[in-house]
Each structure stands twice: as C-alpha cells, then as structure tokens.
PDB file of C-alpha atoms in Angstrom:
ATOM      1  CA  SER A   1     -14.153  10.537  46.369  1.00  0.00           C
ATOM      2  CA  VAL A   2     -10.838  10.292  44.579  1.00  0.00           C
ATOM      3  CA  VAL A   3     -10.185  12.358  41.393  1.00  0.00           C
ATOM      4  CA  ALA A   4      -7.302  11.402  39.250  1.00  0.00           C
ATOM      5  CA  ASN A   5      -5.768  13.478  36.648  1.00  0.00           C
ATOM      6  CA  ILE A   6      -4.574  11.069  33.824  1.00  0.00           C
ATOM      7  CA  GLU A   7      -2.731  12.331  30.756  1.00  0.00           C
ATOM      8  CA  VAL A   8      -2.894  10.257  27.585  1.00  0.00           C
ATOM      9  CA  SER A   9      -0.079  10.803  25.165  1.00  0.00           C
ATOM     10  CA  ALA A  10      -0.478  10.217  21.364  1.00  0.00           C
ATOM     11  CA  GLU A  11       1.695   7.103  21.812  1.00  0.00           C
ATOM     12  CA  ASP A  12      -0.897   5.635  24.260  1.00  0.00           C
ATOM     13  CA  GLN A  13      -3.817   6.144  21.880  1.00  0.00           C
ATOM     14  CA  LEU A  14      -4.940   3.445  19.422  1.00  0.00           C
ATOM     15  CA  ILE A  15      -3.323   3.909  16.090  1.00  0.00           C
ATOM     16  CA  PRO A  16      -5.880   3.466  13.214  1.00  0.00           C
ATOM     17  CA  GLU A  17      -5.342   0.338  11.094  1.00  0.00           C
ATOM     18  CA  ILE A  18      -4.654   0.439   7.420  1.00  0.00           C
ATOM     19  CA  SER A  19      -7.998  -0.564   5.971  1.00  0.00           C
ATOM     20  CA  HIS A  20      -9.289  -1.935   2.750  1.00  0.00           C
ATOM     21  CA  LEU A  21      -5.871  -3.096   1.510  1.00  0.00           C
ATOM     22  CA  SER A  22      -6.679  -5.272  -1.462  1.00  0.00           C
ATOM     23  CA  ASN A  23      -5.793  -5.842  -5.112  1.00  0.00           C
ATOM     24  CA  TYR A  24      -8.063  -6.595  -8.062  1.00  0.00           C
ATOM     25  CA  PRO A  25      -8.034  -8.639 -10.143  1.00  0.00           C
ATOM     26  CA  ASN A  26      -6.487 -11.503  -8.229  1.00  0.00           C
ATOM     27  CA  PRO A  27      -5.189 -13.685  -9.910  1.00  0.00           C
ATOM     28  CA  PHE A  28      -4.092 -11.195 -12.511  1.00  0.00           C
ATOM     29  CA  ASN A  29      -2.302 -10.830 -15.807  1.00  0.00           C
ATOM     30  CA  PRO A  30      -0.720  -8.503 -16.843  1.00  0.00           C
ATOM     31  CA  SER A  31      -1.419  -5.926 -14.097  1.00  0.00           C
ATOM     32  CA  THR A  32      -3.378  -5.534 -10.901  1.00  0.00           C
ATOM     33  CA  LYS A  33      -4.769  -2.518  -8.948  1.00  0.00           C
ATOM     34  CA  ILE A  34      -3.724  -2.296  -5.269  1.00  0.00           C
ATOM     35  CA  SER A  35      -6.106  -0.137  -3.259  1.00  0.00           C
ATOM     36  CA  PHE A  36      -5.937   0.980   0.340  1.00  0.00           C
ATOM     37  CA  GLN A  37      -7.314   3.564   2.747  1.00  0.00           C
ATOM     38  CA  LEU A  38      -5.386   5.607   5.281  1.00  0.00           C
ATOM     39  CA  SER A  39      -6.699   7.985   7.922  1.00  0.00           C
ATOM     40  CA  ASP A  40      -5.601  11.529   8.278  1.00  0.00           C
ATOM     41  CA  ILE A  41      -3.056  10.533  10.930  1.00  0.00           C
ATOM     42  CA  TYR A  42      -0.742   9.300   8.209  1.00  0.00           C
ATOM     43  CA  GLU A  43      -0.976  12.569   6.144  1.00  0.00           C
ATOM     44  CA  ASN A  44       2.570  13.679   7.012  1.00  0.00           C
ATOM     45  CA  GLU A  45       4.047  10.223   7.428  1.00  0.00           C
ATOM     46  CA  SER A  46       6.341   8.247   5.203  1.00  0.00           C
ATOM     47  CA  ILE A  47       4.412   5.470   3.455  1.00  0.00           C
ATOM     48  CA  GLU A  48       6.110   2.574   1.669  1.00  0.00           C
ATOM     49  CA  ILE A  49       4.402   0.142  -0.628  1.00  0.00           C
ATOM     50  CA  ALA A  50       6.495  -2.570  -2.066  1.00  0.00           C
ATOM     51  CA  ILE A  51       6.221  -5.961  -3.874  1.00  0.00           C
ATOM     52  CA  TYR A  52       8.040  -9.072  -2.539  1.00  0.00           C
ATOM     53  CA  ASN A  53       8.562 -12.539  -3.945  1.00  0.00           C
ATOM     54  CA  MET A  54       8.124 -15.811  -2.107  1.00  0.00           C
ATOM     55  CA  LYS A  55      11.680 -15.645  -0.830  1.00  0.00           C
ATOM     56  CA  GLY A  56      10.871 -12.325   0.902  1.00  0.00           C
ATOM     57  CA  GLN A  57      13.067 -10.345  -1.531  1.00  0.00           C
ATOM     58  CA  LYS A  58      11.839  -6.911  -2.403  1.00  0.00           C
ATOM     59  CA  ILE A  59      11.463  -6.838  -6.200  1.00  0.00           C
ATOM     60  CA  LYS A  60       9.700  -3.545  -6.705  1.00  0.00           C
ATOM     61  CA  ASN A  61       9.241  -0.344  -4.712  1.00  0.00           C
ATOM     62  CA  LEU A  62       6.081   1.454  -5.641  1.00  0.00           C
ATOM     63  CA  SER A  63       6.613   4.146  -2.924  1.00  0.00           C
ATOM     64  CA  PRO A  64       7.928   6.958  -5.072  1.00  0.00           C
ATOM     65  CA  LYS A  65       4.590   6.867  -6.963  1.00  0.00           C
ATOM     66  CA  LEU A  66       2.775   7.661  -3.715  1.00  0.00           C
ATOM     67  CA  CYS A  67       4.523  11.037  -3.206  1.00  0.00           C
ATOM     68  CA  HIS A  68       2.309  13.937  -4.061  1.00  0.00           C
ATOM     69  CA  ALA A  69      -0.452  11.796  -5.474  1.00  0.00           C
ATOM     70  CA  GLU A  70      -2.892  13.747  -7.617  1.00  0.00           C
ATOM     71  CA  PRO A  71      -6.279  12.646  -8.907  1.00  0.00           C
ATOM     72  CA  PHE A  72      -6.524  11.831 -12.601  1.00  0.00           C
ATOM     73  CA  ASP A  73      -8.985  10.396 -14.995  1.00  0.00           C
ATOM     74  CA  LYS A  74      -7.275   7.338 -16.529  1.00  0.00           C
ATOM     75  CA  LEU A  75      -5.049   4.930 -14.571  1.00  0.00           C
ATOM     76  CA  ARG A  76      -1.606   4.375 -16.085  1.00  0.00           C
ATOM     77  CA  THR A  77       0.908   1.712 -14.976  1.00  0.00           C
ATOM     78  CA  GLY A  78       2.576   2.777 -11.802  1.00  0.00           C
ATOM     79  CA  SER A  79       0.309   5.823 -11.367  1.00  0.00           C
ATOM     80  CA  VAL A  80      -1.540   6.590  -8.128  1.00  0.00           C
ATOM     81  CA  GLU A  81      -5.209   7.412  -8.132  1.00  0.00           C
ATOM     82  CA  VAL A  82      -6.785   9.291  -5.269  1.00  0.00           C
ATOM     83  CA  GLN A  83     -10.310   7.944  -5.542  1.00  0.00           C
ATOM     84  CA  GLU A  84     -11.721  10.009  -2.655  1.00  0.00           C
ATOM     85  CA  GLU A  85     -10.061  11.526   0.420  1.00  0.00           C
ATOM     86  CA  ASN A  86      -7.745   8.976   2.108  1.00  0.00           C
ATOM     87  CA  ASN A  87      -8.475   6.317  -0.567  1.00  0.00           C
ATOM     88  CA  TYR A  88      -5.621   5.353  -2.851  1.00  0.00           C
ATOM     89  CA  SER A  89      -4.953   2.948  -5.707  1.00  0.00           C
ATOM     90  CA  ILE A  90      -1.808   2.114  -7.512  1.00  0.00           C
ATOM     91  CA  ILE A  91      -1.188  -0.238 -10.544  1.00  0.00           C
ATOM     92  CA  TRP A  92       1.487  -2.866 -10.408  1.00  0.00           C
ATOM     93  CA  ASP A  93       2.314  -4.153 -13.899  1.00  0.00           C
ATOM     94  CA  GLY A  94       4.051  -7.361 -12.945  1.00  0.00           C
ATOM     95  CA  THR A  95       7.505  -6.007 -13.387  1.00  0.00           C
ATOM     96  CA  ASP A  96      10.599  -5.779 -11.081  1.00  0.00           C
ATOM     97  CA  GLN A  97      12.578  -2.635 -10.148  1.00  0.00           C
ATOM     98  CA  ALA A  98      14.366  -2.774 -13.605  1.00  0.00           C
ATOM     99  CA  ASP A  99      10.859  -2.895 -15.326  1.00  0.00           C
ATOM    100  CA  LYS A 100      11.463  -6.496 -16.420  1.00  0.00           C
ATOM    101  CA  PRO A 101       8.472  -8.840 -16.352  1.00  0.00           C
ATOM    102  CA  VAL A 102       8.465 -11.250 -13.350  1.00  0.00           C
ATOM    103  CA  SER A 103       7.456 -14.879 -13.725  1.00  0.00           C
ATOM    104  CA  SER A 104       4.091 -16.419 -12.722  1.00  0.00           C
ATOM    105  CA  GLY A 105       3.762 -17.077  -9.047  1.00  0.00           C
ATOM    106  CA  ILE A 106       2.652 -15.759  -5.672  1.00  0.00           C
ATOM    107  CA  TYR A 107       3.775 -12.264  -4.704  1.00  0.00           C
ATOM    108  CA  PHE A 108       3.154 -10.160  -1.712  1.00  0.00           C
ATOM    109  CA  TYR A 109       2.513  -6.398  -1.378  1.00  0.00           C
ATOM    110  CA  LYS A 110       3.288  -4.697   1.861  1.00  0.00           C
ATOM    111  CA  LEU A 111       2.072  -1.221   2.983  1.00  0.00           C
ATOM    112  CA  LYS A 112       4.177   0.128   5.747  1.00  0.00           C
ATOM    113  CA  THR A 113       4.176   3.301   7.831  1.00  0.00           C
ATOM    114  CA  ALA A 114       6.368   4.259  10.792  1.00  0.00           C
ATOM    115  CA  ASN A 115       3.913   2.610  13.210  1.00  0.00           C
ATOM    116  CA  LEU A 116       2.481  -0.345  11.374  1.00  0.00           C
ATOM    117  CA  GLU A 117       2.494  -2.622   8.312  1.00  0.00           C
ATOM    118  CA  LYS A 118       0.099  -4.837   6.476  1.00  0.00           C
ATOM    119  CA  THR A 119       0.843  -7.521   3.908  1.00  0.00           C
ATOM    120  CA  ASN A 120      -1.404  -9.310   1.469  1.00  0.00           C
ATOM    121  CA  LYS A 121      -0.943 -12.010  -1.142  1.00  0.00           C
ATOM    122  CA  MET A 122      -1.550 -11.980  -4.922  1.00  0.00           C
ATOM    123  CA  LEU A 123      -1.164 -14.462  -7.776  1.00  0.00           C
ATOM    124  CA  LEU A 124       0.369 -13.507 -11.165  1.00  0.00           C
ATOM    125  CA  LEU A 125      -0.572 -15.933 -13.949  1.00  0.00           C
ATOM    126  CA  ARG A 126       1.330 -15.355 -17.201  1.00  0.00           C
TER     127      ARG A 126
END
C-alpha cells in the first residue's frame, strides 16, 4: 500500500463565509440595523463595512465603529452591538460621510475582510 504525507496549509482550507448579513427594516426610514455574524477566524482581521450608492460610490464608511465593539443596552446611531459572541449589529442612519441625509433610493452595504466580501441591497424611503 502507498501512504502519502499531505500537508494542508491555512490557505488551502475553506474560509468560513460571512453569514446572516442582513438589514432590518428594509425598506427603511430613517435608519436600519445591519447585522452579521463572523467566525473566530476573523477576530484579528481588518473588517470594513461601508455603504454605497447605485453608482458604486462609497458614501459612508461604518468601519471605525467596528473597532473594539463593546456590548451595550441601547442602540445609538452608528453604534455597534455585540449581540452574542461573533454576532454584530450596526445602525446606519441614512446619512453620508459628512452626516448629511441621503436621498431616497437603493443603497448597498458591503462587508469586506482580507479574504472575502459580501454585499446586500437596501431601500431608503424618505
């Protein structure tokens, strides 16, 4: 019989997907809660979450709010809620990077790590 010694590097292993990426309510006015779940593999990885318009232009970066997220009792605009281990929520209040209200329409939120990204659509009705 033939015995082979096969080494599998971390890069060859399957990378867990971002799961449960959603927003509620959708359609929304004036704000929506974006929720997602990440496995422990992303614990020390840079995570970006941003809002894009229909033209693909980034209008708001919510990433700074993800740094050192702490649990808290009441959700505030732009705050991160750690619901349970590896489950996160963040509020988008329908404003751009300058905190000015954006118009009604379709927007996209993208969650991005070094190895993958996932995008979903949402509708703002003013």
